[in-house]
mmCIF file of C-alpha atoms in Angstrom:
data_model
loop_
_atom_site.group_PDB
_atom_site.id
_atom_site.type_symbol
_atom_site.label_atom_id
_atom_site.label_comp_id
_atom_site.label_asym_id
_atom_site.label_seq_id
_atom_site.Cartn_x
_atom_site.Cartn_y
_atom_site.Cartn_z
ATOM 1 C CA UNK A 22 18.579 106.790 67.175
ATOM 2 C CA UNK A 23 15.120 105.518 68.593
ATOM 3 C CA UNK A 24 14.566 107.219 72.367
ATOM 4 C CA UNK A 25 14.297 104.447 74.802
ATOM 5 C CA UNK A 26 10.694 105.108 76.687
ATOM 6 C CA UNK A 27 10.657 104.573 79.769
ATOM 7 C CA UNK A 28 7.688 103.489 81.754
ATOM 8 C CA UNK A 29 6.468 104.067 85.589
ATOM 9 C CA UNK A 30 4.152 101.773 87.194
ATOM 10 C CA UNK A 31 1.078 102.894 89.627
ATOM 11 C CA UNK A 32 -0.409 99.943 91.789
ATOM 12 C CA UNK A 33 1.254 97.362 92.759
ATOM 13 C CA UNK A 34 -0.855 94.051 92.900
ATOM 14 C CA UNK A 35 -1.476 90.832 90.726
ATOM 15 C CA UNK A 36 -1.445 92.216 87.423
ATOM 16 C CA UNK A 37 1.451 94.888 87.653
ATOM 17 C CA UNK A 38 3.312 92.144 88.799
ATOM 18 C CA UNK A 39 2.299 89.837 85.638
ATOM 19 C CA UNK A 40 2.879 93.288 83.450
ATOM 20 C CA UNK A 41 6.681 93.378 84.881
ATOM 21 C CA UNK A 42 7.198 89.951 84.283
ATOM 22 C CA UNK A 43 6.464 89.944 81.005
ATOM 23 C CA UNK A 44 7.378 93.202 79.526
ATOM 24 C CA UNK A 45 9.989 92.738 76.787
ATOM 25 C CA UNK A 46 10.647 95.860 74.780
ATOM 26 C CA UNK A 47 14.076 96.475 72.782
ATOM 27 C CA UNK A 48 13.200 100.534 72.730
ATOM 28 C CA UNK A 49 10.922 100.869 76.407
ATOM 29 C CA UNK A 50 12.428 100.041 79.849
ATOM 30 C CA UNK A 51 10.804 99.608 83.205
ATOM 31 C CA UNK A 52 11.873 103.040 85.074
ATOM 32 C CA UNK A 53 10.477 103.073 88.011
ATOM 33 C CA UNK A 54 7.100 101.961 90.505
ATOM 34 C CA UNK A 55 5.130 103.882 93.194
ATOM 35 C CA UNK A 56 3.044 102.902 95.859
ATOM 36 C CA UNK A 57 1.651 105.055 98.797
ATOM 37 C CA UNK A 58 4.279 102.975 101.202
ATOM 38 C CA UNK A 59 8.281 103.322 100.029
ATOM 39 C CA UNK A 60 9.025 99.482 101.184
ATOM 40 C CA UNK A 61 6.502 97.918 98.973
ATOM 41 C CA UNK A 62 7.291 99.685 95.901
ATOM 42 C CA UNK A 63 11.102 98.822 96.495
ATOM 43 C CA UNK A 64 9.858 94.951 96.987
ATOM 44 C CA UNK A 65 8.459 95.044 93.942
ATOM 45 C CA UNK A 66 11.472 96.950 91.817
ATOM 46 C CA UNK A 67 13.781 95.176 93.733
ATOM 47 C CA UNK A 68 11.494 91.473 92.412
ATOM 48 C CA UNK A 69 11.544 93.145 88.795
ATOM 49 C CA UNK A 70 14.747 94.785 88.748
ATOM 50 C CA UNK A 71 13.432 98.043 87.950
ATOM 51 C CA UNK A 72 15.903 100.975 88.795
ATOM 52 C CA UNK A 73 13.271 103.303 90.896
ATOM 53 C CA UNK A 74 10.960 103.299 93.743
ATOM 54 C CA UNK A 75 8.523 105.818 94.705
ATOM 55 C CA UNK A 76 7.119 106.344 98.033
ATOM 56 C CA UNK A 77 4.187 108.080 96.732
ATOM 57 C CA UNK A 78 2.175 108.367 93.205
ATOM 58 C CA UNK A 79 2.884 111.800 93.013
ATOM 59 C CA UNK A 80 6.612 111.907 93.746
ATOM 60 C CA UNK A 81 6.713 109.544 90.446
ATOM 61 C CA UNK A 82 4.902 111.760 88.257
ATOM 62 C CA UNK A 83 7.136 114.690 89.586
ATOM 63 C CA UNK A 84 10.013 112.417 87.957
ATOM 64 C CA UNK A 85 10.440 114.291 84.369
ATOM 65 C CA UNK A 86 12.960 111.400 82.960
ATOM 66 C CA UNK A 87 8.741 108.687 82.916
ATOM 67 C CA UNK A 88 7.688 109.313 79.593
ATOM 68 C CA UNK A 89 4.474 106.388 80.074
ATOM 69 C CA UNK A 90 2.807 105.617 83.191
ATOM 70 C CA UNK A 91 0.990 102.241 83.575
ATOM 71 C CA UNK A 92 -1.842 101.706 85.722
ATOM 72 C CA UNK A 93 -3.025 98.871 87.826
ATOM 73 C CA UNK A 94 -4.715 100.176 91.121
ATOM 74 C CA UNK A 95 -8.724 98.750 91.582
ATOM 75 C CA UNK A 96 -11.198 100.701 89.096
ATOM 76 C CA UNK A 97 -12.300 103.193 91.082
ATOM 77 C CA UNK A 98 -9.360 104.491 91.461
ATOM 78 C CA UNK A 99 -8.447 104.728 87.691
ATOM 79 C CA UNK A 100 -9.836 108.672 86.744
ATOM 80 C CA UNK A 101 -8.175 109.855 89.425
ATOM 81 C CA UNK A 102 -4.536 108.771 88.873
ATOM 82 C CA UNK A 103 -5.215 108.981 85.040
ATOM 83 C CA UNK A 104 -6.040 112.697 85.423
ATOM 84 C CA UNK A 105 -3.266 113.542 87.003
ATOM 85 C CA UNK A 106 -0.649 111.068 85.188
ATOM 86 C CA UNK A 107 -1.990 113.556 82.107
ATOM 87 C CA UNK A 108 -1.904 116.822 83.924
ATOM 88 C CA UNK A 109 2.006 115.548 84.488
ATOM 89 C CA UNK A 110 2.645 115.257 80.661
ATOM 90 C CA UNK A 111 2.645 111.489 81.218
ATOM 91 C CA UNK A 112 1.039 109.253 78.528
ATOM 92 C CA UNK A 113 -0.872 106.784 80.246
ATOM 93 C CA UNK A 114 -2.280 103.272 79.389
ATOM 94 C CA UNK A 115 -4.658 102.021 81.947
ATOM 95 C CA UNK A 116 -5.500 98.504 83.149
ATOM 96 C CA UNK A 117 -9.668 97.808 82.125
ATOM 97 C CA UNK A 118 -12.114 98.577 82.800
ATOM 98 C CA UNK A 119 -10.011 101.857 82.300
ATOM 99 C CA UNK A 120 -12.735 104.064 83.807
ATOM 100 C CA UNK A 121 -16.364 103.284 86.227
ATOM 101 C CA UNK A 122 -18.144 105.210 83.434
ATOM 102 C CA UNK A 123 -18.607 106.898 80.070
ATOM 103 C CA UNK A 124 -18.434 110.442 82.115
ATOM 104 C CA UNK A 125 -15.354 109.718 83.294
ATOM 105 C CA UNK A 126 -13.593 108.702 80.293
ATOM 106 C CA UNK A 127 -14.666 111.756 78.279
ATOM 107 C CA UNK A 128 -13.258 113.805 80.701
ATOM 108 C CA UNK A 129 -9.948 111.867 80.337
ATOM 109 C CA UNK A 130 -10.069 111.953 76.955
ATOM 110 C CA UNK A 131 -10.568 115.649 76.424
ATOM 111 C CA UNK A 132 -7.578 116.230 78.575
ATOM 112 C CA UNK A 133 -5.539 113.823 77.168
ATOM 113 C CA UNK A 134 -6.373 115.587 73.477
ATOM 114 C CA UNK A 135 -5.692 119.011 75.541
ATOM 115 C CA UNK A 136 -1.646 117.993 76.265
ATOM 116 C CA UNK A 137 -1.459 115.865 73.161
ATOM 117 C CA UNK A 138 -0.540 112.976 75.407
ATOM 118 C CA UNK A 139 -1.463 109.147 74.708
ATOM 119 C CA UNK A 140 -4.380 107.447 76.363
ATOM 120 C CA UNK A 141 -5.459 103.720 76.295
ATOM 121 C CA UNK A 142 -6.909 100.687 77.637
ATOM 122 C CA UNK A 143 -5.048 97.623 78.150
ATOM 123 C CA UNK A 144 -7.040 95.088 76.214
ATOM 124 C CA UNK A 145 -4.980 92.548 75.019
ATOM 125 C CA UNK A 146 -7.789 91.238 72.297
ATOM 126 C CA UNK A 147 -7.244 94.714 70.081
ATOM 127 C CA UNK A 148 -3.532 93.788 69.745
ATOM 128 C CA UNK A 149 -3.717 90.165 69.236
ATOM 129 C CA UNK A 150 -2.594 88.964 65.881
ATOM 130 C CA UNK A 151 -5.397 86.480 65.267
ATOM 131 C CA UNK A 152 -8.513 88.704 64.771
ATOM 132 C CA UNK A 153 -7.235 90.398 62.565
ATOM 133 C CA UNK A 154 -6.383 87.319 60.455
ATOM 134 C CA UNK A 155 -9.623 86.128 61.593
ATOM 135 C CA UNK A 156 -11.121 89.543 59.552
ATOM 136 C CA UNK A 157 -8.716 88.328 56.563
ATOM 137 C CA UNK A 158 -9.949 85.169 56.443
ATOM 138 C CA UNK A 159 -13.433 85.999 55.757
ATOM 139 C CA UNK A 160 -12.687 88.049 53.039
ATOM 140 C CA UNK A 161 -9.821 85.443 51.801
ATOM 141 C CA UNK A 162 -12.927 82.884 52.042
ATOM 142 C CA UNK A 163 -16.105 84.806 50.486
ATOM 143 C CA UNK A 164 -17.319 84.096 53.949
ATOM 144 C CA UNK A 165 -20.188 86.704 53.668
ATOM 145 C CA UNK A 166 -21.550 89.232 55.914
ATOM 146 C CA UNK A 167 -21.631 89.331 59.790
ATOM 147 C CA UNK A 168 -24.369 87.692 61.170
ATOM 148 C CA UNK A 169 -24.090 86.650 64.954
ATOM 149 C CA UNK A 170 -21.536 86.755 67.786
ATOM 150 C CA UNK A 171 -21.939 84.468 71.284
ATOM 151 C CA UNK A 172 -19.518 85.311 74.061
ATOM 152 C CA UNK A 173 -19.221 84.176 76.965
ATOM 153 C CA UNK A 174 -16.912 84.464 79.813
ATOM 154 C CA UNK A 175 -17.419 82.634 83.570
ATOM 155 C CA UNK A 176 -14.653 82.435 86.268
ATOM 156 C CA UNK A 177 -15.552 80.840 89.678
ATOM 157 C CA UNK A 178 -14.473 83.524 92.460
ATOM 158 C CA UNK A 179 -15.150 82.316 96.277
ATOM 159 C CA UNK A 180 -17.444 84.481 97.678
ATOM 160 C CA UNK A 181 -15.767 86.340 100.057
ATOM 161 C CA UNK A 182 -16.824 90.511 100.816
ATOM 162 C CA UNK A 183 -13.272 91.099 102.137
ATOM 163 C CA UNK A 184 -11.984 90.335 97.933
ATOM 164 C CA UNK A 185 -12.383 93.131 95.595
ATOM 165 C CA UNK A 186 -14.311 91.183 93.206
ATOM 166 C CA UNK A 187 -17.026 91.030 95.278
ATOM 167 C CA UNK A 188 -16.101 94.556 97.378
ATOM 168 C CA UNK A 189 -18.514 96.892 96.118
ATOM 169 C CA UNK A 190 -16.505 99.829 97.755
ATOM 170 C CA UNK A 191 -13.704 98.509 95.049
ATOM 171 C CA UNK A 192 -16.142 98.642 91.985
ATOM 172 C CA UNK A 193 -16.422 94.640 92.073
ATOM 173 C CA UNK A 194 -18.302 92.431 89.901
ATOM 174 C CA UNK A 195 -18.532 91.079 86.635
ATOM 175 C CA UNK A 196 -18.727 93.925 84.422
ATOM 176 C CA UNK A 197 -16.039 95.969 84.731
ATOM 177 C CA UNK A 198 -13.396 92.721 85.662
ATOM 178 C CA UNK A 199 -14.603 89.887 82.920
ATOM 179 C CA UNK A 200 -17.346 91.972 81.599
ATOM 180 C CA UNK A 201 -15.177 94.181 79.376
ATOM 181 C CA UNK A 202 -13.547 91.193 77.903
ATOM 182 C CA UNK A 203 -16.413 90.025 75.964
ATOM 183 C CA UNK A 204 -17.903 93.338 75.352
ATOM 184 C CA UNK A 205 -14.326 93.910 73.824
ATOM 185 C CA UNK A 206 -14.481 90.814 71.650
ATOM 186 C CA UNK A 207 -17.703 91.861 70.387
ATOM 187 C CA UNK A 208 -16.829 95.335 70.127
ATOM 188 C CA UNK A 209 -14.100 94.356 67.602
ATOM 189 C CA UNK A 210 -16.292 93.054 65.465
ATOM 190 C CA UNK A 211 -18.767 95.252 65.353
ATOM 191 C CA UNK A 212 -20.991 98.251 66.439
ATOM 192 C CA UNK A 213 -22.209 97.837 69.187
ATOM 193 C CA UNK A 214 -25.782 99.427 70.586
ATOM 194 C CA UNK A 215 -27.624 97.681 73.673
ATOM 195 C CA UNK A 216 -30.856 96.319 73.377
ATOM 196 C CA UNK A 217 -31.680 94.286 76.682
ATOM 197 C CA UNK A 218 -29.964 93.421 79.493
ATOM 198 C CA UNK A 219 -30.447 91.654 82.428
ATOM 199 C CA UNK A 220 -28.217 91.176 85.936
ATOM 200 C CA UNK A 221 -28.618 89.519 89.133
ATOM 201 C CA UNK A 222 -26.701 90.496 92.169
ATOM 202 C CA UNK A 223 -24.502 88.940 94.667
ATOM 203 C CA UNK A 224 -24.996 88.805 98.868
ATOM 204 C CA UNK A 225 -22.540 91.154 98.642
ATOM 205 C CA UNK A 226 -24.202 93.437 96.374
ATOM 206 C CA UNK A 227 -22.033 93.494 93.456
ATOM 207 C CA UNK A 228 -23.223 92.260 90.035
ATOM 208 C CA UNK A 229 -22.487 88.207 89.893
ATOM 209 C CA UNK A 230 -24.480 87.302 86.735
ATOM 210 C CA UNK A 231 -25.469 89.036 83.833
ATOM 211 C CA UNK A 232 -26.872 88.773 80.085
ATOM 212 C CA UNK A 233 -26.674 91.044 76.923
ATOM 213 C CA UNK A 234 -28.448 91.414 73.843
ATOM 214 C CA UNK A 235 -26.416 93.756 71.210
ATOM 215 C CA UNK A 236 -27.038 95.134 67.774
ATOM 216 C CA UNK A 237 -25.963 97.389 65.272
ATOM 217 C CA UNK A 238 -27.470 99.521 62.277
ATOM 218 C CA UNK A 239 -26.890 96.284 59.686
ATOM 219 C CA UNK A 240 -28.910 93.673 62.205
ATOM 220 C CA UNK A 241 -25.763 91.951 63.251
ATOM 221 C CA UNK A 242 -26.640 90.363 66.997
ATOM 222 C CA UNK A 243 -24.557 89.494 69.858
ATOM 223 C CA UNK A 244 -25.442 87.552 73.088
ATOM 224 C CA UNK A 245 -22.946 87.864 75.885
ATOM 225 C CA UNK A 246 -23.275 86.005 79.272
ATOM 226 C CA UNK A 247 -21.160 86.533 82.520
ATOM 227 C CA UNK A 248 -20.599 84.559 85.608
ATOM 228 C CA UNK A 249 -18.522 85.478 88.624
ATOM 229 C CA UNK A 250 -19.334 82.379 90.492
ATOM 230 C CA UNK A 251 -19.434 80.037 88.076
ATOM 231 C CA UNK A 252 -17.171 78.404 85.804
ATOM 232 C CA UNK A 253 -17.800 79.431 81.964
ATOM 233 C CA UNK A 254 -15.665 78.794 79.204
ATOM 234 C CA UNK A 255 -14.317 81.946 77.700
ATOM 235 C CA UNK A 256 -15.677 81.405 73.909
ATOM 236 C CA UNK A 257 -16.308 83.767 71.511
ATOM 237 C CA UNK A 258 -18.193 82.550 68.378
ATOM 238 C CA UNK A 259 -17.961 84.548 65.023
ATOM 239 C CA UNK A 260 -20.472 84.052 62.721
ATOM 240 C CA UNK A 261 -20.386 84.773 58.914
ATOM 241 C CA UNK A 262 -22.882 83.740 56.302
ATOM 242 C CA UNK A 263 -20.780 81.080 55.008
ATOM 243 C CA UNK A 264 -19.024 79.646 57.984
ATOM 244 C CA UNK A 265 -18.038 80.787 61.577
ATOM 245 C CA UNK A 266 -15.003 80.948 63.981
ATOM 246 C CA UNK A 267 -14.938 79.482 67.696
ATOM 247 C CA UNK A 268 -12.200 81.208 69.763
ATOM 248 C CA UNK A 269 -11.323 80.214 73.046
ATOM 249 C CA UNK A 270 -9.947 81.700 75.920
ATOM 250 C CA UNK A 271 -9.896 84.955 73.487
ATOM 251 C CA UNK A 272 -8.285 87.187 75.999
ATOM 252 C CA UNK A 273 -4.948 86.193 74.896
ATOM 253 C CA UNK A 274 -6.139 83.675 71.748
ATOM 254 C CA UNK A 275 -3.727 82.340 69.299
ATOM 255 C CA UNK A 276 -5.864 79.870 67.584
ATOM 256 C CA UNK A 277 -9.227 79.894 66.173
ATOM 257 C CA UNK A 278 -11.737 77.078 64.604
ATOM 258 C CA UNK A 279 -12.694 78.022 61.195
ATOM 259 C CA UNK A 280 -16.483 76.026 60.402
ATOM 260 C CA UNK A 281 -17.406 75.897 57.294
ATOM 261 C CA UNK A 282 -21.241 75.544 56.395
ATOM 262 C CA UNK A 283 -20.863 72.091 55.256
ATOM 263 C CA UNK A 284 -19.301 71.078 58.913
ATOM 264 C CA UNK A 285 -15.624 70.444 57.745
ATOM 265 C CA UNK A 286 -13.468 72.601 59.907
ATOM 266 C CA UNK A 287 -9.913 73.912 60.130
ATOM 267 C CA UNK A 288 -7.464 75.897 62.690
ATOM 268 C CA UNK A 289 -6.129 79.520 61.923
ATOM 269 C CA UNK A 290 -3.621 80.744 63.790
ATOM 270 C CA UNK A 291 -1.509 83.855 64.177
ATOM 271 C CA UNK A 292 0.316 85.534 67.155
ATOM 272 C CA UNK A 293 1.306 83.887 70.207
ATOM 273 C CA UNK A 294 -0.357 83.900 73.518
ATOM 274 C CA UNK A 295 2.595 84.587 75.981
ATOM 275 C CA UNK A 296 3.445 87.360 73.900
ATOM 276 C CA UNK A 297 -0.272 89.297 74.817
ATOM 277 C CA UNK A 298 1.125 92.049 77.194
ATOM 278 C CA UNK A 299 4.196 92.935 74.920
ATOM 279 C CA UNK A 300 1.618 93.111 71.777
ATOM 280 C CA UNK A 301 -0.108 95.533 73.253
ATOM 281 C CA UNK A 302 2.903 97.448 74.652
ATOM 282 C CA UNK A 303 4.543 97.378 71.118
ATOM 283 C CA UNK A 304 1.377 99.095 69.559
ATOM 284 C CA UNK A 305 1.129 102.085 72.744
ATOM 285 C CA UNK A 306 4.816 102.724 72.117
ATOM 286 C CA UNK A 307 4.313 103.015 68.570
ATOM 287 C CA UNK A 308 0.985 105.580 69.183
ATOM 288 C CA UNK A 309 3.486 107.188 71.211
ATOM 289 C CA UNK A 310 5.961 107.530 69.328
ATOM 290 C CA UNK A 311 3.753 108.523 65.938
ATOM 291 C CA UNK A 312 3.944 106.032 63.956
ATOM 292 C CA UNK A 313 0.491 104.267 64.171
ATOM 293 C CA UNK A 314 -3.740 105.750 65.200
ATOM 294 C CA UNK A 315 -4.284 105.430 68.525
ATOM 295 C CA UNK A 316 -7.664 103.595 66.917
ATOM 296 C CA UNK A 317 -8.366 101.635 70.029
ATOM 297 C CA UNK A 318 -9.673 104.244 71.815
ATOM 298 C CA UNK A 319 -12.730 104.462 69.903
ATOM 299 C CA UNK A 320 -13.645 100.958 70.584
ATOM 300 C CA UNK A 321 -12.639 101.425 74.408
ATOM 301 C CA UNK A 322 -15.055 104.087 74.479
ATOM 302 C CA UNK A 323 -17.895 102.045 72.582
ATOM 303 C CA UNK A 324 -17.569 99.531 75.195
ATOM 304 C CA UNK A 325 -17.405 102.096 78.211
ATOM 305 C CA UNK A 326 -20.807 103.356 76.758
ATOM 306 C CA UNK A 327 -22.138 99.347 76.514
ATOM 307 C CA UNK A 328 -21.042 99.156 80.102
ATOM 308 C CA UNK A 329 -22.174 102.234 81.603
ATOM 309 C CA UNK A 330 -25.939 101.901 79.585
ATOM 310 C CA UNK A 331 -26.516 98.472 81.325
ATOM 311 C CA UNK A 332 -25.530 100.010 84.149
ATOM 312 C CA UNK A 333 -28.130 102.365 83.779
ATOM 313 C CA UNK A 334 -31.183 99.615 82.970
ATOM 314 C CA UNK A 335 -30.014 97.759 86.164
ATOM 315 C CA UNK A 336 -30.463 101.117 88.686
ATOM 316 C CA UNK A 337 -26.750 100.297 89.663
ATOM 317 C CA UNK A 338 -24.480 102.539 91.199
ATOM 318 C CA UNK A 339 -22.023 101.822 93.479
ATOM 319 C CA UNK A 340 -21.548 103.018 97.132
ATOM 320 C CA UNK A 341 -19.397 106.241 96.161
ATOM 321 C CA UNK A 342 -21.019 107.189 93.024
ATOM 322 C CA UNK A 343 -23.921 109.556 92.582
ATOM 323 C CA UNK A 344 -27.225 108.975 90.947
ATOM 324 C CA UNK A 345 -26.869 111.240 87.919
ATOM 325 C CA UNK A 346 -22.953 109.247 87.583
ATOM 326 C CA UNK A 347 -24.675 107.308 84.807
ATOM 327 C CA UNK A 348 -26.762 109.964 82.686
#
């Protein structure tokens, strides 16, 4: 008989919520949720029907019967609660940007190595059905090599200091909330090495606007362009010698565009879109559990290095890290 896992929740905003809502697992359960104040973690398993509160983070990884904790609390909080989620024998998938830097989740990857425990990022786009077809197709097709990839990614957020997109006491910003997105997309693609990069900065001080220019050992080239305050569509373009793929909204993408080079064009699709969170719960379960790699973690770290070496060209820390945070 399968063991049912059962899962623990840490931080207790928008996107736990949307994670409770949707999780749908015949052999993982919902457990139990913590937050720092006892009334708002029973609100919220009270709203998802889940059979435990926690009054505190730590009195839920005391709890031997959590197998998996999931965490949603701001970035900057992430290595901590990650850290000691693994120090508790819990395997732990993390919300992205899953750490501030490429320090950070070294450190949480030696550890996690150390107790033999499972650790990954939450990125929908490694578990979604299509780009893998996508990576079929080309083949399938005699589509050729790699050549470019365009991503971009824009979402108007009002800008308000008191919001932690644009808090930079709560890591806001583009980077590390849309940012890793299309770094991801990229990412899956290819290798991934940073050539130039360029950001402007909000009133508030957090990054608002950004550009990146990517390459690999082959030539392949990516451009990637962010907007916090501005409306963007999120398109990723995919572009093989013989033909190219436009994706949109590729967080959660079910469909893709399939060019040819004489301009005739065609859908592919695979997957569904409402199904994005439990995708990518199916696949940690079934790290967990030893039947699949845990090969996501390389490409989560690729990206954390993307990230943190832009980071680096812009001089841009924020207010609680130090300077040598990035080397």
């Amino acid at each position: 008989m399968t063991k049912t896992l059962k899962w623990g929740i840490i931080g207790l905003g928008a996107q736990a919520n949307n994670f409770a809502t949707y999780f749908d697992q015949p052999d993982g359960v919902l457990y139990g949720a913590a937050s720092r104040h006892l009334d708002k973690a029973e609100l919220f398993t009270q709203k998802h029907h889940i059979p435990h509160a926690y009054g505190s983070y730590a009195e839920m990884l005391a709890d031997p019967a959590i197998d998996i904790v999931y965490i949603a609390t701001p970035h900057n909080y992430h290595i901590e609660w990650i850290l000691a989620s693994l120090k508790a024998g819990k395997h732990v998938l993390c919300e992205k940007a899953i750490t501030m830097e490429s320090k950070q989740l070294n450190t949480a990857i030696t550890l996690a190595h150390e107790k033999h425990l499972v650790l990954a990022e939450a990125m929908t786009i490694y578990h979604m059905p299509l780009f893998a077809e996508i990576k079929r197709q080309q083949e399938k097709r005699a589509l050729g090599p790699l050549k470019t990839i365009n991503v971009s990614f824009g979402s108007y957020k009002e800008l308000d200091p008191k919001n932690r997109f644009w808090n930079p006491d709560l890591a806001g910003g583009a980077l590390l909330d849309i940012g890793v997105y299309a770094l991801s997309f990229a990412r899956y693609f290819m290798s991934a090495q940073l050539l130039a990069t360029q950001m402007k900065r909000s009133k508030s001080g957090v990054d608002s606007q950004s550009a990146f220019l990517i390459t690999d050992e082959p030539g392949e080239q990516v451009t990637v362009a962010l907007n916090l305050h501005a409306k963007m569509p999120k398109q990723g373009v995919v572009t093989f010698e013989n033909g190219y793929f436009t994706v949109m909204d590729y967080p959660r993408a079910d469909t893709a565009v399939l060019t040819h080079s004489d301009g005739q064009s065609e859908t592919i699709e695979a997957g569904d879109a409402t199904k994005a969170l439990n995708y990518e719960i199916r696949d940690f379960q079934e790290v967990v559990r030893g039947n699949q790699p845990n090969d996501t973690l390389q490409l989560t770290q690729d990206v954390m290095n993307l990230m943190t070496a832009a980071r680096r060209e812009w001089h841009y820390l924020y207010p609680f890290e130090n300077a040598n945070d990035l080397d």
